[in-house]
Short mmCIF file of C-alpha atoms and ligand atoms in Angstrom, two decimals:
data_model
loop_
_atom_site.label_atom_id
_atom_site.label_comp_id
_atom_site.label_asym_id
_atom_site.label_seq_id
_atom_site.Cartn_x
_atom_site.Cartn_y
_atom_site.Cartn_z
CA MET A 20 -15.54 8.84 13.40
CA ILE A 21 -12.37 7.49 11.75
CA ARG A 22 -10.10 10.51 12.03
CA GLY A 23 -7.20 12.01 13.84
CA GLY A 24 -4.34 9.48 13.78
CA ARG A 25 -0.83 10.49 12.73
CA VAL A 26 0.55 8.61 9.75
CA ALA A 27 4.02 8.86 8.18
CA VAL A 28 4.29 7.49 4.65
CA ILE A 29 7.82 6.83 3.41
CA GLY A 30 7.96 5.96 -0.26
CA SER A 31 8.01 6.98 -3.90
CA VAL A 32 6.75 10.02 -5.72
CA ASN A 33 6.45 9.75 -9.50
CA GLN A 34 5.18 11.67 -12.44
CA ASP A 35 2.71 9.29 -14.07
CA VAL A 36 2.54 9.37 -17.87
CA VAL A 37 -0.82 7.71 -18.55
CA CYS A 38 -1.99 6.48 -21.97
CA GLU A 39 -5.54 5.25 -22.55
CA VAL A 40 -5.53 2.35 -25.02
CA ALA A 41 -8.20 0.03 -26.39
CA ARG A 42 -6.18 -2.98 -25.20
CA LEU A 43 -2.84 -3.47 -23.48
CA PRO A 44 0.08 -4.13 -25.90
CA GLY A 45 1.70 -7.57 -26.01
CA PRO A 46 5.50 -8.11 -26.15
CA GLY A 47 7.02 -6.38 -29.19
CA GLU A 48 3.70 -4.74 -30.10
CA THR A 49 2.88 -1.06 -30.70
CA VAL A 50 -0.61 0.30 -29.99
CA LEU A 51 -1.98 3.82 -30.41
CA ALA A 52 -3.39 5.72 -27.41
CA SER A 53 -6.75 7.46 -27.66
CA ALA A 54 -5.74 9.99 -24.96
CA SER A 55 -2.86 10.71 -22.62
CA ARG A 56 -2.16 12.79 -19.51
CA THR A 57 0.45 13.35 -16.81
CA ASN A 58 -0.30 13.46 -13.10
CA LEU A 59 1.08 12.92 -9.60
CA GLY A 60 1.72 9.25 -8.83
CA GLY A 61 4.04 6.82 -7.10
CA LYS A 62 2.78 4.31 -4.57
CA GLY A 63 4.13 6.38 -1.68
CA SER A 64 2.59 9.67 -2.71
CA ASN A 65 -0.69 7.99 -3.72
CA GLN A 66 -0.95 6.33 -0.32
CA ALA A 67 -0.15 9.60 1.45
CA VAL A 68 -2.90 11.41 -0.47
CA ALA A 69 -5.37 8.55 0.13
CA THR A 70 -4.59 8.63 3.86
CA ALA A 71 -5.07 12.40 4.07
CA LYS A 72 -8.36 12.32 2.13
CA ALA A 73 -9.60 9.48 4.34
CA GLY A 74 -9.08 11.61 7.43
CA GLY A 75 -5.51 10.97 8.62
CA SER A 76 -2.84 13.56 9.44
CA VAL A 77 0.01 12.66 7.06
CA GLN A 78 3.73 13.35 6.80
CA PHE A 79 5.34 12.21 3.55
CA ILE A 80 9.01 11.24 3.44
CA GLY A 81 10.57 10.73 0.03
CA ARG A 82 13.08 11.83 -2.59
CA ILE A 83 12.31 13.85 -5.72
CA GLY A 84 14.48 15.28 -8.49
CA ARG A 85 15.06 18.98 -9.03
CA ASP A 86 13.43 19.37 -12.43
CA PRO A 87 10.42 21.04 -14.13
CA VAL A 88 7.86 18.72 -12.46
CA THR A 89 9.13 19.05 -8.88
CA GLU A 90 6.98 21.97 -7.78
CA SER A 91 3.76 20.76 -9.43
CA LEU A 92 4.05 17.33 -7.81
CA ARG A 93 4.83 18.82 -4.39
CA GLY A 94 1.96 21.28 -4.84
CA ALA A 95 -0.50 18.51 -5.70
CA MET A 96 0.43 16.64 -2.52
CA THR A 97 0.18 19.78 -0.38
CA ARG A 98 -3.22 20.69 -1.81
CA ALA A 99 -4.44 17.20 -0.91
CA GLY A 100 -3.48 17.85 2.71
CA VAL A 101 -0.13 15.99 2.86
CA LYS A 102 2.76 17.60 4.77
CA THR A 103 5.89 17.43 2.61
CA THR A 104 8.72 18.66 4.85
CA GLY A 105 10.24 15.15 4.57
CA LEU A 106 10.23 15.30 0.75
CA ARG A 107 13.78 16.28 -0.17
CA GLU A 108 15.08 17.28 -3.59
CA VAL A 109 18.02 15.37 -5.05
CA PRO A 110 20.02 17.51 -7.52
CA ASP A 111 21.11 16.11 -10.90
CA VAL A 112 18.70 13.14 -10.76
CA ARG A 113 15.36 12.87 -12.55
CA THR A 114 12.13 12.64 -10.59
CA GLY A 115 10.70 9.10 -10.72
CA THR A 116 8.50 8.48 -13.76
CA ALA A 117 5.86 5.79 -14.30
CA TYR A 118 4.69 4.85 -17.80
CA ILE A 119 1.13 3.54 -17.52
CA ALA A 120 -1.18 2.02 -20.12
CA VAL A 121 -4.85 1.84 -19.09
CA ALA A 122 -7.37 -0.33 -20.94
CA ALA A 123 -10.88 -1.40 -19.92
CA GLY A 124 -10.27 -1.18 -16.19
CA ASP A 125 -6.91 -2.97 -16.45
CA ASN A 126 -3.42 -1.46 -16.54
CA GLN A 127 0.28 -2.06 -17.16
CA ILE A 128 2.96 -0.01 -15.37
CA VAL A 129 6.73 0.42 -15.86
CA VAL A 130 8.52 2.62 -13.31
CA ASP A 131 11.81 4.49 -13.82
CA PRO A 132 12.59 5.13 -10.11
CA GLY A 133 15.08 8.03 -10.59
CA ALA A 134 15.40 10.03 -7.36
CA ASN A 135 13.31 7.52 -5.39
CA PHE A 136 16.42 5.36 -5.10
CA VAL A 137 18.85 8.11 -4.05
CA TRP A 138 18.95 8.23 -0.23
CA GLU A 139 21.53 9.07 2.43
CA SER A 140 23.15 6.31 4.51
CA ASP A 141 21.17 4.97 7.48
CA ALA A 142 23.50 6.79 9.88
CA GLU A 143 22.97 10.09 8.05
CA LEU A 144 19.20 9.53 7.95
CA THR A 145 19.09 8.86 11.69
CA ALA A 146 20.55 12.32 12.32
CA MET A 147 18.00 13.99 10.02
CA ALA A 148 14.45 15.23 10.71
CA GLU A 149 13.02 12.18 8.90
CA ALA A 150 13.82 9.98 11.92
CA GLU A 151 11.76 12.21 14.21
CA LEU A 152 8.83 12.26 11.77
CA LEU A 153 8.78 8.45 11.70
CA ALA A 154 9.11 8.05 15.46
CA ALA A 155 6.30 10.55 16.11
CA ALA A 156 3.74 8.74 13.94
CA ASP A 157 1.10 6.30 15.19
CA VAL A 158 1.48 4.33 11.96
CA VAL A 159 4.38 4.21 9.48
CA VAL A 160 3.62 3.02 5.95
CA ALA A 161 6.19 1.91 3.34
CA GLN A 162 6.30 0.18 -0.05
CA PHE A 163 9.07 -1.23 -2.26
CA GLU A 164 9.55 1.62 -4.75
CA ILE A 165 12.39 2.87 -2.51
CA PRO A 166 15.49 0.89 -1.40
CA LEU A 167 14.83 -2.09 0.89
CA ARG A 168 17.42 -0.84 3.40
CA VAL A 169 15.49 2.45 3.79
CA VAL A 170 12.25 0.50 4.37
CA THR A 171 14.02 -1.61 7.01
CA TRP A 172 15.45 1.51 8.66
CA ALA A 173 11.99 3.11 8.82
CA ALA A 174 10.41 -0.07 10.21
CA GLY A 175 12.88 0.02 13.10
CA LEU A 176 11.64 3.46 14.13
CA ALA A 177 7.93 2.76 13.67
CA GLY A 178 5.32 2.32 16.38
CA ARG A 179 2.96 0.34 14.17
CA PHE A 180 4.40 -0.59 10.75
CA VAL A 181 2.34 -1.23 7.62
CA LEU A 182 4.30 -2.69 4.69
CA ASN A 183 2.74 -2.71 1.24
CA ALA A 184 5.22 -5.12 -0.41
CA ALA A 185 4.67 -3.76 -3.92
CA PRO A 186 6.25 -4.31 -6.32
CA ALA A 187 6.85 -7.78 -4.85
CA ALA A 188 10.36 -8.45 -3.53
CA GLN A 189 11.91 -10.94 -1.15
CA PHE A 190 12.78 -9.60 2.32
CA ASP A 191 14.01 -11.09 5.55
CA ASP A 192 11.97 -12.39 8.48
CA GLU A 193 13.16 -9.56 10.73
CA LEU A 194 11.28 -7.07 8.55
CA LEU A 195 8.33 -9.47 8.26
CA ARG A 196 8.04 -9.57 12.07
CA ARG A 197 7.56 -5.78 12.09
CA CYS A 198 4.56 -5.93 9.72
CA ASP A 199 1.15 -5.24 11.28
CA PRO A 200 -0.14 -5.72 8.64
CA LEU A 201 1.78 -6.82 5.56
CA VAL A 202 -0.50 -5.71 2.69
CA VAL A 203 -0.16 -7.47 -0.67
CA ASN A 204 -2.31 -8.34 -3.65
CA GLU A 205 -2.81 -12.00 -4.58
CA HIS A 206 0.12 -11.98 -7.06
CA GLU A 207 2.54 -10.42 -4.59
CA LEU A 208 1.39 -12.80 -1.86
CA SER A 209 2.03 -15.79 -4.11
CA GLU A 210 5.50 -14.53 -5.02
CA ILE A 211 6.47 -13.77 -1.42
CA SER A 212 4.96 -16.88 0.19
CA GLY A 213 5.71 -19.32 -2.65
CA MET A 214 2.11 -20.59 -2.37
CA PRO A 215 -0.86 -20.52 -4.79
CA THR A 216 -3.37 -17.73 -4.20
CA GLY A 217 -5.93 -18.37 -6.95
CA SER A 218 -8.91 -18.73 -4.60
CA ARG A 219 -9.82 -16.97 -1.37
CA GLU A 220 -9.07 -20.16 0.58
CA GLN A 221 -5.62 -20.39 -1.03
CA ALA A 222 -4.99 -16.70 -0.33
CA GLY A 223 -6.13 -17.30 3.24
CA SER A 224 -3.71 -20.22 3.60
CA ALA A 225 -0.84 -18.14 2.21
CA ALA A 226 -1.68 -15.23 4.53
CA HIS A 227 -1.90 -17.69 7.42
CA SER A 228 1.56 -19.06 6.53
CA MET A 229 3.04 -15.55 6.51
CA CYS A 230 1.67 -15.06 10.05
CA LEU A 231 3.31 -18.35 11.07
CA ARG A 232 6.57 -17.02 9.59
CA GLY A 233 6.31 -13.99 11.84
CA ALA A 234 4.01 -11.27 10.45
CA ARG A 235 1.65 -9.97 13.13
CA SER A 236 -1.04 -9.64 10.51
CA VAL A 237 -1.46 -9.92 6.74
CA VAL A 238 -4.03 -8.38 4.40
CA ALA A 239 -4.32 -9.85 0.91
CA THR A 240 -6.32 -7.83 -1.62
CA LEU A 241 -8.14 -9.85 -4.28
CA GLY A 242 -9.38 -7.10 -6.63
CA ALA A 243 -13.14 -7.14 -7.20
CA ALA A 244 -13.44 -10.24 -4.99
CA GLY A 245 -12.48 -8.22 -1.89
CA SER A 246 -9.75 -9.21 0.54
CA VAL A 247 -8.63 -11.81 3.05
CA TRP A 248 -6.92 -10.92 6.29
CA ALA A 249 -5.08 -13.04 8.83
CA ARG A 250 -3.90 -12.11 12.32
CA ARG A 251 -2.01 -13.90 15.06
CA THR A 252 -4.07 -14.27 18.21
CA ASP A 253 -3.60 -15.75 21.64
CA GLY A 254 -6.82 -17.71 21.20
CA PRO A 255 -7.27 -21.42 20.49
CA HIS A 256 -6.78 -21.09 16.73
CA GLU A 257 -3.63 -18.92 17.06
CA VAL A 258 -4.17 -17.31 13.66
CA GLU A 259 -7.62 -16.07 12.64
CA VAL A 260 -8.37 -15.80 8.92
CA VAL A 261 -11.26 -13.68 7.66
CA TYR A 262 -12.77 -12.98 4.22
CA GLN A 263 -14.06 -9.50 3.44
CA GLN A 264 -16.21 -9.31 0.32
CA ALA A 265 -16.18 -6.03 -1.65
CA PRO A 266 -19.28 -4.16 -2.89
CA GLN A 267 -19.97 -5.00 -6.55
CA VAL A 268 -19.18 -1.93 -8.69
CA VAL A 269 -18.31 -1.23 -12.35
CA SER A 270 -14.54 -0.66 -12.50
CA VAL A 271 -13.50 2.12 -14.88
CA ASP A 272 -9.82 2.39 -13.87
CA SER A 273 -8.12 0.28 -11.19
CA THR A 274 -4.79 2.19 -11.36
CA GLY A 275 -3.77 3.03 -7.81
CA ALA A 276 -6.81 1.32 -6.24
CA GLY A 277 -4.41 -0.70 -4.07
CA ASP A 278 -2.94 2.60 -2.88
CA ALA A 279 -6.42 3.92 -2.03
CA TYR A 280 -6.92 0.75 0.02
CA VAL A 281 -3.59 1.03 1.88
CA GLY A 282 -4.13 4.74 2.59
CA ALA A 283 -7.63 4.27 3.98
CA LEU A 284 -6.50 1.23 5.98
CA SER A 285 -3.61 3.16 7.52
CA SER A 286 -5.80 6.13 8.33
CA ALA A 287 -8.29 3.84 10.11
CA LEU A 288 -5.58 1.96 12.02
CA ALA A 289 -3.98 5.23 13.14
CA ALA A 290 -7.39 6.36 14.43
CA GLY A 291 -7.49 3.24 16.61
CA LEU A 292 -9.80 0.92 14.66
CA ASP A 293 -9.45 -2.83 14.93
CA LEU A 294 -7.93 -4.52 11.85
CA GLY A 295 -11.27 -6.00 10.72
CA GLU A 296 -13.01 -2.61 10.91
CA ALA A 297 -10.08 -0.95 9.12
CA VAL A 298 -10.30 -3.55 6.32
CA GLY A 299 -14.01 -2.75 5.91
CA PHE A 300 -13.22 0.98 5.70
CA ALA A 301 -10.42 0.35 3.15
CA THR A 302 -12.69 -1.90 1.09
CA ALA A 303 -15.25 0.90 0.83
CA ALA A 304 -12.53 3.42 -0.16
CA ALA A 305 -11.07 1.17 -2.89
CA SER A 306 -14.54 0.43 -4.29
CA ILE A 307 -15.06 4.18 -4.77
CA SER A 308 -11.63 4.77 -6.32
CA VAL A 309 -12.16 2.31 -9.21
CA ARG A 310 -15.37 4.05 -10.30
CA SER A 311 -13.45 6.98 -11.90
CA THR A 312 -10.18 7.46 -13.80
CA GLY A 313 -6.82 8.48 -12.33
CA THR A 314 -5.08 7.79 -9.05
CA HIS A 315 -5.26 10.44 -6.31
CA THR A 316 -8.10 12.33 -8.04
CA SER A 317 -10.25 9.19 -7.67
CA TYR A 318 -9.56 8.77 -3.94
CA PRO A 319 -12.55 9.41 -1.66
CA THR A 320 -12.86 11.79 1.25
CA HIS A 321 -13.73 10.51 4.71
CA ALA A 322 -17.36 11.53 4.21
CA GLN A 323 -17.56 9.70 0.87
CA VAL A 324 -16.20 6.50 2.43
CA ALA A 325 -18.58 6.80 5.37
CA ALA A 326 -21.51 7.14 2.92
CA VAL A 327 -20.82 3.73 1.30
CA LEU A 328 -19.70 1.79 4.39
CA ALA A 329 -23.18 0.25 4.64
CA GLU A 330 -22.65 -1.31 1.16
CA VAL A 331 -19.68 -3.37 2.43
CA PRO A 332 -20.93 -6.92 3.11
CA PRO A 333 -20.23 -8.41 6.55
CA ALA A 334 -16.89 -10.17 6.93
CA ARG A 335 -16.84 -13.89 7.68
CA PRO A 336 -14.18 -16.23 9.06
CA ILE A 337 -12.50 -18.71 6.73
CA ARG A 338 -11.85 -22.06 8.36
CA LEU A 339 -8.65 -23.71 7.20
CA PRO A 340 -8.98 -27.09 8.97
CA TYR A 341 -5.72 -28.54 7.75
CA LEU A 342 -3.77 -25.57 9.12
CA ILE A 343 -5.59 -24.91 12.36
CA GLU A 344 -3.51 -27.23 14.49
CA THR A 345 -0.21 -25.80 13.22
CA ARG A 346 1.93 -24.34 16.00
CA PHE A 347 4.28 -21.40 15.79
CA THR A 348 6.72 -19.79 18.13
CA ALA A 349 5.47 -16.41 19.26
CA ILE A 350 8.07 -13.74 18.59
O1 RIB B 17 0.11 1.97 -7.67
C1 RIB B 17 0.03 2.86 -8.75
C2 RIB B 17 1.32 3.63 -8.91
O2 RIB B 17 2.34 2.70 -9.23
C3 RIB B 17 1.32 4.64 -10.01
O3 RIB B 17 0.91 5.91 -9.58
C4 RIB B 17 2.76 4.61 -10.50
O4 RIB B 17 3.47 5.79 -10.26
C5 RIB B 17 3.41 3.42 -9.82
O5 RIB B 17 4.25 3.77 -8.82
#
């Protein structure tokens, strides 16, 4: 049973304005939508909802405007089982808004961060209830839709720290050393590591290199191809690298699938699962989320994930012979 851990998610909450289009527009191009809707979004809030639905006990810490959407967004999180005492309203600033085009399982997103970037100083935060919420959690989860300094502050208070470095941004090795794991997709991993990630072996090498730079573990998601994870060990190979294939499904809408993955992963880690088992659980959750439209409405419950776990193929080690002898200094 993968339940019961305490997770604190610190991150963004957005109103998503979603347009369904036949194909994504190119630069300078206008396309007509066949349908549109607004719903709760933001990588932080999506991950909090995904964690709660997957069985975790979740505190959300974030910043929202005081405007007509505030109550409906807070209500949607609460109904999903997320505690929102750490979600504070910022007067005179708009709630974050994401403009999303969805076409044939693909998407394009532009975020206006608004209140997500309006936070107190670190010293003020440390004296607020947010610090206690972070310190009390088994796992703290953050992303980069809030200021980097707030992510760094939260990492310093975390027991176990999961960083979803999305959207991709450069950050220092001190923060990298806190990550267990760093979770990135193949594009973000390439940008952060400076290495190619076009194949699973390349992604494995890049994840391996991030472990050598200091991350305790790294999970790289590869869309329909599954994911690769790497972890520092005390064993003879020092960093193990493993490929986890995903079940083959028809993807209707991949918006927020990465958030479903991070939420389920965090829930499983907080419940005490090993990283490899948690990756299997997250893989099952993400494979369910892409089968229907929307973000948090497509996220599976714990029972739904458990029902498809048997469809997740066994994980297998990736051997990277030219890297295996590389040494690193344990931090
Ligand atoms: O990861 C998907 C999310 O990214 C959307 O909900 C949108 O709000 C953006 O933050």
